[in-house]
mmCIF file of C-alpha atoms and ligand atoms in Angstrom:
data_model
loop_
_atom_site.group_PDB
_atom_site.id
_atom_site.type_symbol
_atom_site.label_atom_id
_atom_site.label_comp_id
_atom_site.label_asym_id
_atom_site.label_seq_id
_atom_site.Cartn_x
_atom_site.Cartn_y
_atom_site.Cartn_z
ATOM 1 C CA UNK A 147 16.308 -30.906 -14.367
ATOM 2 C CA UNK A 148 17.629 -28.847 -11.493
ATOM 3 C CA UNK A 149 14.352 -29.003 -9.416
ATOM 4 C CA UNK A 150 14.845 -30.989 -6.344
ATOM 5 C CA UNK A 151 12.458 -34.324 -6.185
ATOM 6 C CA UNK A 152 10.931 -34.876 -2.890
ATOM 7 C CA UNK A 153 11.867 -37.957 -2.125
ATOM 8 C CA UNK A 154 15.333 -39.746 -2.296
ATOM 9 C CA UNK A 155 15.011 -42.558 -4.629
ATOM 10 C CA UNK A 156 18.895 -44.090 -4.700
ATOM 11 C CA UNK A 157 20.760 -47.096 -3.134
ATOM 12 C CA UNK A 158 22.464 -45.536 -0.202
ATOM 13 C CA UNK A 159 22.075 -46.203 3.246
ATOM 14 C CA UNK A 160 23.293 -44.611 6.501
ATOM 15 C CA UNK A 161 24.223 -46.347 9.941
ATOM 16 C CA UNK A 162 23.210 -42.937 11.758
ATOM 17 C CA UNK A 163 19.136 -42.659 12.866
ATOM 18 C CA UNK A 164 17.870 -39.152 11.882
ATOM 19 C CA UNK A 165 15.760 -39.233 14.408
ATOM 20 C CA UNK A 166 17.996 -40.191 17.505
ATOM 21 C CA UNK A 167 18.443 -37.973 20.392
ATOM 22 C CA UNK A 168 22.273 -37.320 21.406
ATOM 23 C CA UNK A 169 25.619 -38.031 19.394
ATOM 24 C CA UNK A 170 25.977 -40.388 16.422
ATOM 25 C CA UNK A 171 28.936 -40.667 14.619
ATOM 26 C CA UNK A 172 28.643 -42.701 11.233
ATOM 27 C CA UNK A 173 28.349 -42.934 7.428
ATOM 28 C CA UNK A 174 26.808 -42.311 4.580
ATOM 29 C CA UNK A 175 27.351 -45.572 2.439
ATOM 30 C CA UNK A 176 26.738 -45.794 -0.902
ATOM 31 C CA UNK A 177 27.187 -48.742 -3.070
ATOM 32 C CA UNK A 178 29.913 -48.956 -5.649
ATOM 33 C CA UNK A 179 31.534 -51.580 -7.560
ATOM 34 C CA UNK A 180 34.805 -50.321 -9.141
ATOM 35 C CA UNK A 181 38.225 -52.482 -9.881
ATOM 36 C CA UNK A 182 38.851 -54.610 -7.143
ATOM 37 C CA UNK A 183 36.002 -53.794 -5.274
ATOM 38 C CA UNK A 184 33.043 -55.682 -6.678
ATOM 39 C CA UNK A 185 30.365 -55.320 -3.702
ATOM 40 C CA UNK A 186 32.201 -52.613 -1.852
ATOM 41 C CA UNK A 187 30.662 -49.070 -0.932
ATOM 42 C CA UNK A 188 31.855 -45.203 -0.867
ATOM 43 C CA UNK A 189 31.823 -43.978 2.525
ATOM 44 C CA UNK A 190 30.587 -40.513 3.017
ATOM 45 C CA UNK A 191 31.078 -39.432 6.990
ATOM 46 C CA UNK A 192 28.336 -37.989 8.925
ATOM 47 C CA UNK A 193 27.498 -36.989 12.190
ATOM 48 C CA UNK A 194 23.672 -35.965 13.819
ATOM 49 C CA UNK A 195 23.577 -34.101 17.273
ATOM 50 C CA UNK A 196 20.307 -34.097 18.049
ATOM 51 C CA UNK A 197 18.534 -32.462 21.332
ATOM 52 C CA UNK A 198 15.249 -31.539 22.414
ATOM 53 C CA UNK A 199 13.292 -29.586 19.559
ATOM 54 C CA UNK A 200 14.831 -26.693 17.183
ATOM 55 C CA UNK A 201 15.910 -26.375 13.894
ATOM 56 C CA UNK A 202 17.965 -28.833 12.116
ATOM 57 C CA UNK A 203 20.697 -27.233 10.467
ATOM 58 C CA UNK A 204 23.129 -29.280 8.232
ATOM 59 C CA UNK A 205 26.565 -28.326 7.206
ATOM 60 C CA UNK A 206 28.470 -29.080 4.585
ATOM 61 C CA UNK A 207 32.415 -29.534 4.001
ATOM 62 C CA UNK A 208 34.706 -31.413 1.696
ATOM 63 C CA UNK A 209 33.108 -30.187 -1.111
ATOM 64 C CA UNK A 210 35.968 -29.400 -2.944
ATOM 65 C CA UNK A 211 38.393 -31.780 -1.443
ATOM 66 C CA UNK A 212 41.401 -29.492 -0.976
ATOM 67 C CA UNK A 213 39.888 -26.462 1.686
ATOM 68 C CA UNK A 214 40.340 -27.737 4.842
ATOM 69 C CA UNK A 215 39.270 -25.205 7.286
ATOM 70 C CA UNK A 216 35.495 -25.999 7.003
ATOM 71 C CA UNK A 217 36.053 -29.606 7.285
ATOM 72 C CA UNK A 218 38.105 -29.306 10.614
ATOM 73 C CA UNK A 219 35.833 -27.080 12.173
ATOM 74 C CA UNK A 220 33.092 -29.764 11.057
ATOM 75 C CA UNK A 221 35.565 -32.355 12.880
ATOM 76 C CA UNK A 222 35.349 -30.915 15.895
ATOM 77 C CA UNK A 223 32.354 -29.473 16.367
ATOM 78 C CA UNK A 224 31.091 -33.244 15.780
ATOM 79 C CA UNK A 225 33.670 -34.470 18.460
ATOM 80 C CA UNK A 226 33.808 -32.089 20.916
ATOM 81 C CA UNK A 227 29.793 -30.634 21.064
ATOM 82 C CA UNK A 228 28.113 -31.052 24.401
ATOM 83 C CA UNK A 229 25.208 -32.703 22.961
ATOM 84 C CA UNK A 230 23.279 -31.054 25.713
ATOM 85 C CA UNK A 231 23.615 -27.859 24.406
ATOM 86 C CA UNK A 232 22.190 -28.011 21.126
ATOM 87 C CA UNK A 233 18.315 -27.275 20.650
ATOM 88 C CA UNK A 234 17.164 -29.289 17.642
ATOM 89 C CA UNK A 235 19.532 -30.809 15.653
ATOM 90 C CA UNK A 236 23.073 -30.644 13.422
ATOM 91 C CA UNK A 237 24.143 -32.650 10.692
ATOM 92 C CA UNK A 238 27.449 -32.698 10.380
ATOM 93 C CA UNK A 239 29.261 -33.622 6.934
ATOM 94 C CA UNK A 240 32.687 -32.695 6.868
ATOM 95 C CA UNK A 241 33.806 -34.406 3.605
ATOM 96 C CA UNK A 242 31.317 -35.055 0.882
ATOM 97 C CA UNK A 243 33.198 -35.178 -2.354
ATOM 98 C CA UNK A 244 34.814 -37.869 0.018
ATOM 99 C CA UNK A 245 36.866 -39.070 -3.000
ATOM 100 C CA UNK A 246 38.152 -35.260 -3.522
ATOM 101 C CA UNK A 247 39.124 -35.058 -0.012
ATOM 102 C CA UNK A 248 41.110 -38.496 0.036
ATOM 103 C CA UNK A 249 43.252 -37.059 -2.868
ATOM 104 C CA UNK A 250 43.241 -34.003 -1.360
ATOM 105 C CA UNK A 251 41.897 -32.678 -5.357
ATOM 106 C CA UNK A 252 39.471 -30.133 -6.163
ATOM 107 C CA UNK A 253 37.212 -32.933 -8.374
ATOM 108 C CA UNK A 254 36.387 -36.264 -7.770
ATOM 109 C CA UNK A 255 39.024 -38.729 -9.322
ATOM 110 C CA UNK A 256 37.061 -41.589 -9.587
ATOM 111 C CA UNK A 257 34.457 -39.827 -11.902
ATOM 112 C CA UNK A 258 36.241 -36.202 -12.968
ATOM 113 C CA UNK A 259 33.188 -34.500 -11.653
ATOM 114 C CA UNK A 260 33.292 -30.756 -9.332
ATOM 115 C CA UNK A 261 31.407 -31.786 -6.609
ATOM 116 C CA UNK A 262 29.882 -28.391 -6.855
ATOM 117 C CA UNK A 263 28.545 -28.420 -10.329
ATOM 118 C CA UNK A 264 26.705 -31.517 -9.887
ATOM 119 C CA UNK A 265 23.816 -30.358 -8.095
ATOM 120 C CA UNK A 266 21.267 -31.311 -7.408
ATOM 121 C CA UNK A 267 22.721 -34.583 -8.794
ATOM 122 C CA UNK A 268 21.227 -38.096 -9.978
ATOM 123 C CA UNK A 269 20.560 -40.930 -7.689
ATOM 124 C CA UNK A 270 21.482 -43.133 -10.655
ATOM 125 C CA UNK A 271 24.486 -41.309 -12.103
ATOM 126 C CA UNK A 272 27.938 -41.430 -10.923
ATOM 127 C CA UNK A 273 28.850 -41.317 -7.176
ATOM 128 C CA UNK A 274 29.724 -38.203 -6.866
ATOM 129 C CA UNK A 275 25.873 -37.228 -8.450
ATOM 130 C CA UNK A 276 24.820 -39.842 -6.284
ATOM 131 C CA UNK A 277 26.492 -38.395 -3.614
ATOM 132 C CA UNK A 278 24.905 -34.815 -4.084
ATOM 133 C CA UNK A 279 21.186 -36.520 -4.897
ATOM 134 C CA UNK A 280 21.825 -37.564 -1.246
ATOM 135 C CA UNK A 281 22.258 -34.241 0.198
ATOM 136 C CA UNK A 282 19.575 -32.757 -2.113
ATOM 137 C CA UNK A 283 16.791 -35.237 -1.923
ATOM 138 C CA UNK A 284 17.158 -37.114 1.549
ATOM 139 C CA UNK A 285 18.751 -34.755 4.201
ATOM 140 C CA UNK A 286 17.658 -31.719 2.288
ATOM 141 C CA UNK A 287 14.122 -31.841 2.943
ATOM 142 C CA UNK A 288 14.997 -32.555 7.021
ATOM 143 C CA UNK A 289 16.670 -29.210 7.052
ATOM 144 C CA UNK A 290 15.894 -25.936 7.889
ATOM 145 C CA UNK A 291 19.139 -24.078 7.445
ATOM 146 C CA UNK A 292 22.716 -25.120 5.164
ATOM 147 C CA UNK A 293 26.052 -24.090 5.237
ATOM 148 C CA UNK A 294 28.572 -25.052 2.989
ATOM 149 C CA UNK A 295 31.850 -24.383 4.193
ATOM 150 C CA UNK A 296 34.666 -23.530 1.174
ATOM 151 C CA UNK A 297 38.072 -22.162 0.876
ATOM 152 C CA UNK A 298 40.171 -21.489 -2.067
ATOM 153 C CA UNK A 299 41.745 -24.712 -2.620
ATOM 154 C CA UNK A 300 44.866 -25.463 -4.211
ATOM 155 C CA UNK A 301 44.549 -22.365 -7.091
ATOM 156 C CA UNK A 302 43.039 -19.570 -5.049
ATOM 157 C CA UNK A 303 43.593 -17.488 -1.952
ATOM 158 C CA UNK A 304 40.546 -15.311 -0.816
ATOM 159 C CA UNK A 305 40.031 -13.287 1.539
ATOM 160 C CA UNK A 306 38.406 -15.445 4.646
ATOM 161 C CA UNK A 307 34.419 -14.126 4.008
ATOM 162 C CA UNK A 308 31.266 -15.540 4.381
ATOM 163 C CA UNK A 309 29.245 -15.891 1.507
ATOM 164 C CA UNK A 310 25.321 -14.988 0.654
ATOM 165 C CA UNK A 311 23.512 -16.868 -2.184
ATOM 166 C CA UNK A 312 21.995 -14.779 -4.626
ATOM 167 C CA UNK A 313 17.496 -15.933 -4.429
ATOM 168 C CA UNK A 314 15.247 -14.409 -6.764
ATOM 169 C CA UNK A 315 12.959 -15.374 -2.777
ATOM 170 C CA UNK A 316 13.211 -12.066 -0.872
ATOM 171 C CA UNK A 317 11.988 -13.670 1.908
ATOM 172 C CA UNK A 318 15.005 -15.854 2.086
ATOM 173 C CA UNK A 319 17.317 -13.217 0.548
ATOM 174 C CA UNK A 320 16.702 -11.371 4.434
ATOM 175 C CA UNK A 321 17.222 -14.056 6.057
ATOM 176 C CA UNK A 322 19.949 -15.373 3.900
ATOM 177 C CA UNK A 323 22.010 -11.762 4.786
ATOM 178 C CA UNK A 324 20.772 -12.006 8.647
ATOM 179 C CA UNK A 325 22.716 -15.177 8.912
ATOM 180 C CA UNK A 326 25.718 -14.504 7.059
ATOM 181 C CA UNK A 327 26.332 -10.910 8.769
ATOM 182 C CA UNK A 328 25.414 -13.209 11.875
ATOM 183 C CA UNK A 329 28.801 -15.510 10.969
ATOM 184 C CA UNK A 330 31.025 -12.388 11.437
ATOM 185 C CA UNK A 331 33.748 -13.111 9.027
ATOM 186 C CA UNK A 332 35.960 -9.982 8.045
ATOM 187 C CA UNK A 333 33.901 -9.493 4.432
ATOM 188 C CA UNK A 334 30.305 -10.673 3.084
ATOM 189 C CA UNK A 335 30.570 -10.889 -0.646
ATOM 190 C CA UNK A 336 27.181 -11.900 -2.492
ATOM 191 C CA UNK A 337 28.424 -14.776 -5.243
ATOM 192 C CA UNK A 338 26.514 -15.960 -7.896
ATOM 193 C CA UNK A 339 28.546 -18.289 -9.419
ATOM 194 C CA UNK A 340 28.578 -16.616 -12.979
ATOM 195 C CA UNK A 341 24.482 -17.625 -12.403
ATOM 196 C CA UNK A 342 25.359 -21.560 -11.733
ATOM 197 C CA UNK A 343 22.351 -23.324 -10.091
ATOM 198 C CA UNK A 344 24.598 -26.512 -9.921
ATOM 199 C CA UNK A 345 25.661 -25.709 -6.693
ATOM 200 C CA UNK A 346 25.356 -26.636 -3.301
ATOM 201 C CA UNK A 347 24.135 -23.289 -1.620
ATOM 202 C CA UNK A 348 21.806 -22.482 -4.796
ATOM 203 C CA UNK A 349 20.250 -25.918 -4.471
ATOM 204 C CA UNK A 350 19.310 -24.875 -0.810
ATOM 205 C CA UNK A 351 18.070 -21.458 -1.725
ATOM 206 C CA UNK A 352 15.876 -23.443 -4.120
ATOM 207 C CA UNK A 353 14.789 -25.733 -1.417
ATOM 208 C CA UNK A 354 14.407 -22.878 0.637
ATOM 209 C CA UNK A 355 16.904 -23.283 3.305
ATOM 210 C CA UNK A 356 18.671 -20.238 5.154
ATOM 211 C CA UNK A 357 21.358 -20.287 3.206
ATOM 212 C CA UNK A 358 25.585 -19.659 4.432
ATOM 213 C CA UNK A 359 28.812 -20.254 2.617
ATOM 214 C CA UNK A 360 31.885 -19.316 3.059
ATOM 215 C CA UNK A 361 35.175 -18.960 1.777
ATOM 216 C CA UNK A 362 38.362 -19.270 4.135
ATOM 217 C CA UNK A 363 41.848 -18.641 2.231
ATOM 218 C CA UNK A 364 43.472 -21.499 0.589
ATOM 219 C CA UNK A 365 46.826 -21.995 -1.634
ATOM 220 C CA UNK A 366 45.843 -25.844 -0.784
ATOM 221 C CA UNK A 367 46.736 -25.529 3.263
ATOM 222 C CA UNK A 368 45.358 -24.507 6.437
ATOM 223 C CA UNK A 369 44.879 -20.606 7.351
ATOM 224 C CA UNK A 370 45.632 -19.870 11.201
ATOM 225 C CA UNK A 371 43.620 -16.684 10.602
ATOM 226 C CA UNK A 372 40.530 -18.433 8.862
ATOM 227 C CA UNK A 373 40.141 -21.507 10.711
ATOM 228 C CA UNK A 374 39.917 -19.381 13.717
ATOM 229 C CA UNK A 375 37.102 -16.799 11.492
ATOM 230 C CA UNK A 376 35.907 -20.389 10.654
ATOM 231 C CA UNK A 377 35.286 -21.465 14.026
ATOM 232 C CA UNK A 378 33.943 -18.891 15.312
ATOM 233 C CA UNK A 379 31.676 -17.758 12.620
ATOM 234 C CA UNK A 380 30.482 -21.467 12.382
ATOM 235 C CA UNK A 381 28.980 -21.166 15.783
ATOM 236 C CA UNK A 382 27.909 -17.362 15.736
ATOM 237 C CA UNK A 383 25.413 -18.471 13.053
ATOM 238 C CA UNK A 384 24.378 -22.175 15.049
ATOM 239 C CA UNK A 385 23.830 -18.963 17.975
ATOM 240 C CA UNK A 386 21.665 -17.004 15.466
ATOM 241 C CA UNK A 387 19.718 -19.903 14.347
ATOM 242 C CA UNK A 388 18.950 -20.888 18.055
ATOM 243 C CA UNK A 389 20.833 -23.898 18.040
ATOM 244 C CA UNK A 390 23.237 -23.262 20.291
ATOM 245 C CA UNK A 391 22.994 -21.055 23.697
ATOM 246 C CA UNK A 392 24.287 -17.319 23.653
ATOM 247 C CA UNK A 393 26.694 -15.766 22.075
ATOM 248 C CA UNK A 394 24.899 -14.128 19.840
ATOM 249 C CA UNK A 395 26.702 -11.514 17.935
ATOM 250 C CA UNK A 396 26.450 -7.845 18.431
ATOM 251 C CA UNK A 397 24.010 -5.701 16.249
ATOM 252 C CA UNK A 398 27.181 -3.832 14.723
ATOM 253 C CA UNK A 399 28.153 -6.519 12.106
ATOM 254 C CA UNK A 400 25.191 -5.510 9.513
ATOM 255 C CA UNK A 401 27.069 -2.437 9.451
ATOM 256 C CA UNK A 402 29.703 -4.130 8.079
ATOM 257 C CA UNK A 403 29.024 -3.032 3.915
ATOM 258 C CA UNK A 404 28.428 -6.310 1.989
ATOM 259 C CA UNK A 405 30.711 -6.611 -1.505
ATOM 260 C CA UNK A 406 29.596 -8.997 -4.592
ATOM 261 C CA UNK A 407 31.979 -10.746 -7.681
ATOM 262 C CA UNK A 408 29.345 -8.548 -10.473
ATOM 263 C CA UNK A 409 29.699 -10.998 -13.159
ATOM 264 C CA UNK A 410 32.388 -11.246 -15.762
ATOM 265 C CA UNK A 411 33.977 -7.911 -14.851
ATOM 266 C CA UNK A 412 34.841 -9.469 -11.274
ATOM 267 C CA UNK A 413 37.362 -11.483 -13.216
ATOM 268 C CA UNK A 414 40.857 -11.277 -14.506
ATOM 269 C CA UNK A 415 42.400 -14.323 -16.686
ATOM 270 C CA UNK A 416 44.570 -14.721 -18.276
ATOM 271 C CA UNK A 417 45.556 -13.474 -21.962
ATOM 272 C CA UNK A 418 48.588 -15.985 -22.518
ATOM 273 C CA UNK A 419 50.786 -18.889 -20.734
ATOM 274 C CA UNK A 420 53.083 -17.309 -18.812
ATOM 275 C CA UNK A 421 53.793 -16.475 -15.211
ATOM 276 C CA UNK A 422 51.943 -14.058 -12.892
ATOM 277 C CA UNK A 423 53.017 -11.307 -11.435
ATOM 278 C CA UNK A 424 50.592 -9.516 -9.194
ATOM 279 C CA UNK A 425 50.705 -5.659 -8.904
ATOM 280 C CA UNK A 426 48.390 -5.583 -5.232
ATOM 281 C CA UNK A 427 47.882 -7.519 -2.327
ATOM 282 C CA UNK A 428 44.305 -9.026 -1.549
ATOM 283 C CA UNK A 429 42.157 -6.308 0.143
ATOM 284 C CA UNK A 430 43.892 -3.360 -1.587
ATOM 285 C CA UNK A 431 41.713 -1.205 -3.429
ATOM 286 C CA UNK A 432 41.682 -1.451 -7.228
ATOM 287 C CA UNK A 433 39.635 0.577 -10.153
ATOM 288 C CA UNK A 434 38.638 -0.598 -13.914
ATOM 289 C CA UNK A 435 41.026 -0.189 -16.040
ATOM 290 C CA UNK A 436 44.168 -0.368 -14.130
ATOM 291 C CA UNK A 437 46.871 -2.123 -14.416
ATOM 292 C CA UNK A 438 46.489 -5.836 -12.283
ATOM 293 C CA UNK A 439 49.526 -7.421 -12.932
ATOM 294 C CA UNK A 440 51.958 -8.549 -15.742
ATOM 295 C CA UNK A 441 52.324 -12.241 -17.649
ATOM 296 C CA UNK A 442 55.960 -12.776 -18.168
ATOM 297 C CA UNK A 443 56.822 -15.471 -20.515
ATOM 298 C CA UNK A 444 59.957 -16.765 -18.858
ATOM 299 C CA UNK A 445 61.171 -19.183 -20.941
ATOM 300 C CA UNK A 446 61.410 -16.753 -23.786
ATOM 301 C CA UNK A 447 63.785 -13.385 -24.168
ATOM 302 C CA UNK A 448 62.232 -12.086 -27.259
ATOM 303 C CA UNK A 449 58.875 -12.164 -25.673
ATOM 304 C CA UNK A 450 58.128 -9.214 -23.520
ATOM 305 C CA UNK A 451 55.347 -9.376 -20.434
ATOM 306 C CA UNK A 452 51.804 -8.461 -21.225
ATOM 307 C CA UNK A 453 49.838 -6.516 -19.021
ATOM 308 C CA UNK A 454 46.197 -7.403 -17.503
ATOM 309 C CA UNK A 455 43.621 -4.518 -16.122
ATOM 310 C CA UNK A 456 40.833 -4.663 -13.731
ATOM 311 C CA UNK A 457 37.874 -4.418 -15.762
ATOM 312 C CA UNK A 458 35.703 -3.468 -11.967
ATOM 313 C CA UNK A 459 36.441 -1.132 -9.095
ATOM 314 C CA UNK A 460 36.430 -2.755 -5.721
ATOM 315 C CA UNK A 461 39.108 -4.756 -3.283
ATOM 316 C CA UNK A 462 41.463 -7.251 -4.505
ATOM 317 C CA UNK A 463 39.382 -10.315 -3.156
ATOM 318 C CA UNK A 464 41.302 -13.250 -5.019
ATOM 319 C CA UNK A 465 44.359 -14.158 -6.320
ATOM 320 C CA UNK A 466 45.635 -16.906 -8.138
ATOM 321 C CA UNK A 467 48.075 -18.575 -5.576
ATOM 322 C CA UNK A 468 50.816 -21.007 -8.737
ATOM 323 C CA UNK A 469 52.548 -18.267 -10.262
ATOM 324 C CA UNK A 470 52.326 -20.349 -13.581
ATOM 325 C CA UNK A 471 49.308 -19.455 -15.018
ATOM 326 C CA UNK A 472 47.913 -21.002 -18.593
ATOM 327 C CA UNK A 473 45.697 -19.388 -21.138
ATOM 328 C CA UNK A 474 42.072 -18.284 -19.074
ATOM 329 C CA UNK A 475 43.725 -19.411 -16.172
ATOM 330 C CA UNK A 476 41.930 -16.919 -13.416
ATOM 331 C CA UNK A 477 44.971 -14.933 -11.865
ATOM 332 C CA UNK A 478 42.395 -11.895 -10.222
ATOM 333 C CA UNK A 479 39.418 -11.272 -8.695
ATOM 334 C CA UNK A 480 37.947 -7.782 -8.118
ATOM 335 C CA UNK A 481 34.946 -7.686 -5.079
ATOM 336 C CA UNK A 482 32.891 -4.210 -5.423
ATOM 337 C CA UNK A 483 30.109 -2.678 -3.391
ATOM 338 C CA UNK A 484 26.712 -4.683 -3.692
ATOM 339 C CA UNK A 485 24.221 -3.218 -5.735
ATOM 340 C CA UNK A 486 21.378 -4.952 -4.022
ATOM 341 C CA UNK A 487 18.872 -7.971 -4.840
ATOM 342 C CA UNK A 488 17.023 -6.233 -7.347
ATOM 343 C CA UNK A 489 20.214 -6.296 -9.961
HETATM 344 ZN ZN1 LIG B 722 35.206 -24.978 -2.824
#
């Protein structure tokens, strides 16, 4: 089920030419007949900057449709890149889960579905697994390297990292690392996802892409500081890749000690409704077993606050940005040192 065919078999079509030298700006259209729409389509935008010969390299936004950074750093690198500059070729799609991102929601409204644990989707299912069989079966196998740019969306704020794919390929595992550490953002946390292959960035690793994500703040707004990490890390790894001229970045950054969320223990939910009260800021240091914050049930006097530990040792890498939390709501999460591809 999650293998990726090798050829896109659905009803969408695209006004861009894959093939075209130079700057198209355009959509991904894909039919879809709702109320008061019988023949109308969803409209998925996409941009190809294409030059001379060199990778292709495709990246991704708008998966969750409230993180914005990634998807204006998309924007303009699709309005604003001298064409002449690239060597081989960028697609650009800054807002995928294009329904998400008009309601500015984390899922799809039309269909309920996380963009992200679609993959890598159904050409005959609902749009957005139509949109994802897109992705995965069409511009997919054109591609040489993906990055999916997320941030924390409207119930997060994370520390602005990029983000390696765990690959059982240690081939692509290398080269996975080289280009994140190439991106330059403050931390590089492996993520697995709790093991999810429904994502976007496992997908890739599966169809053997050089795999990047990211993840840029959040609390459902823009970041100064991470849409300028975002920015700048987007084209330190284009650099890397050898799609764009020079600025390579210095040899230091795989100094830099790479974290991972190491499984369940990464995470603190909570126990009870209630509201939140964290006891550390993001980035402060943090061991099992201490105390991580307090639940305080607000509307009730003869109900005392209940304490949550940290069940890891690490950096405070997460945090649930509502104060109101409900039962297995996640209100923490602990990033510790990797333990390396072999775990
Ligand atoms: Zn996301």
């Amino acid at each position: 089920m999650l293998n990726v065919p090798q050829s896109y078999t659905g009803n969408a079509f695209t006004n861009v030419d894959f093939d075209k030298q130079g700057r198209q700006l355009g959509f991904v259209s894909i039919p879809h007949s709702p109320n008061g729409d019988a023949w109308g389509v969803t409209q998925v935008p996409i941009a190809v900057i294409a030059n001379g010969t060199g990778p292709t390299v495709v990246i991704e936004g708008g998966n969750h449709g409230d993180e914005y950074e990634g998807p204006i750093t998309i924007g303009e690198l699709a309005r604003d890149l001298d064409p002449g500059a690239v060597q081989g070729r960028l697609i650009l799609m800054p807002a995928n889960n294009v329904h998400a991102v008009l309601a500015a929601t984390r899922t799809s409204p039309v269909d309920g579905l996380n963009f992200n644990r679609v993959w890598p989707g159904d050409p005959m299912g609902s749009i957005t697994e139509q949109i994802a069989a897109y992705v995965a079966h069409r511009i997919f196998p054109m591609a040489d390297a993906f990055l999916d740019l997320h941030s924390g969306g409207s119930s997060l704020d994370i520390l602005a990292s990029a983000i390696i794919e765990p690959t059982d390929d240690a081939a692509l595992h290398e080269k996975n690392v080289a280009a994140v550490q190439a991106f330059d953002a403050p931390y590089t946390v492996v993520i697995a996802n709790m093991g999810d292959q429904r994502t976007a960035t496992a997908t890739a690793c599966r169809a053997g892409l050089i795999t990047v994500g990211t993840e840029m703040r959040g609390r459902g707004t823009v970041s100064l500081d991470a849409l300028e990490v975002c920015r700048r890390g987007v084209r330190n790894v284009l650099a890397h890749l050898g799609v764009l001229e020079g600025a390579a970045t210095s040899a230091s950054r795989a100094d830099r000690p790479i974290l991972e969320l190491g499984g369940a223990a990464a995470y603190v939910y909570a126990p009870i409704d209630g509201v939140f009260e964290p006891f550390h800021d993001l980035g402060e240091h943090v061991s099992a077993g201490q105390p991580a914050g307090r639940i305080h049930r607000i509307w009730d006097l003869t109900a005392g606050p209940v304490t949550v530990h940290y069940a890891a040792d690490g950096i405070v890498y997460g945090q649930r940005h509502p104060g109101r939390v409900a039962l297995g709501n996640c209100c923490v999460v602990v990033a510790s040192p990797y333990g390396g591809p072999s775990r």
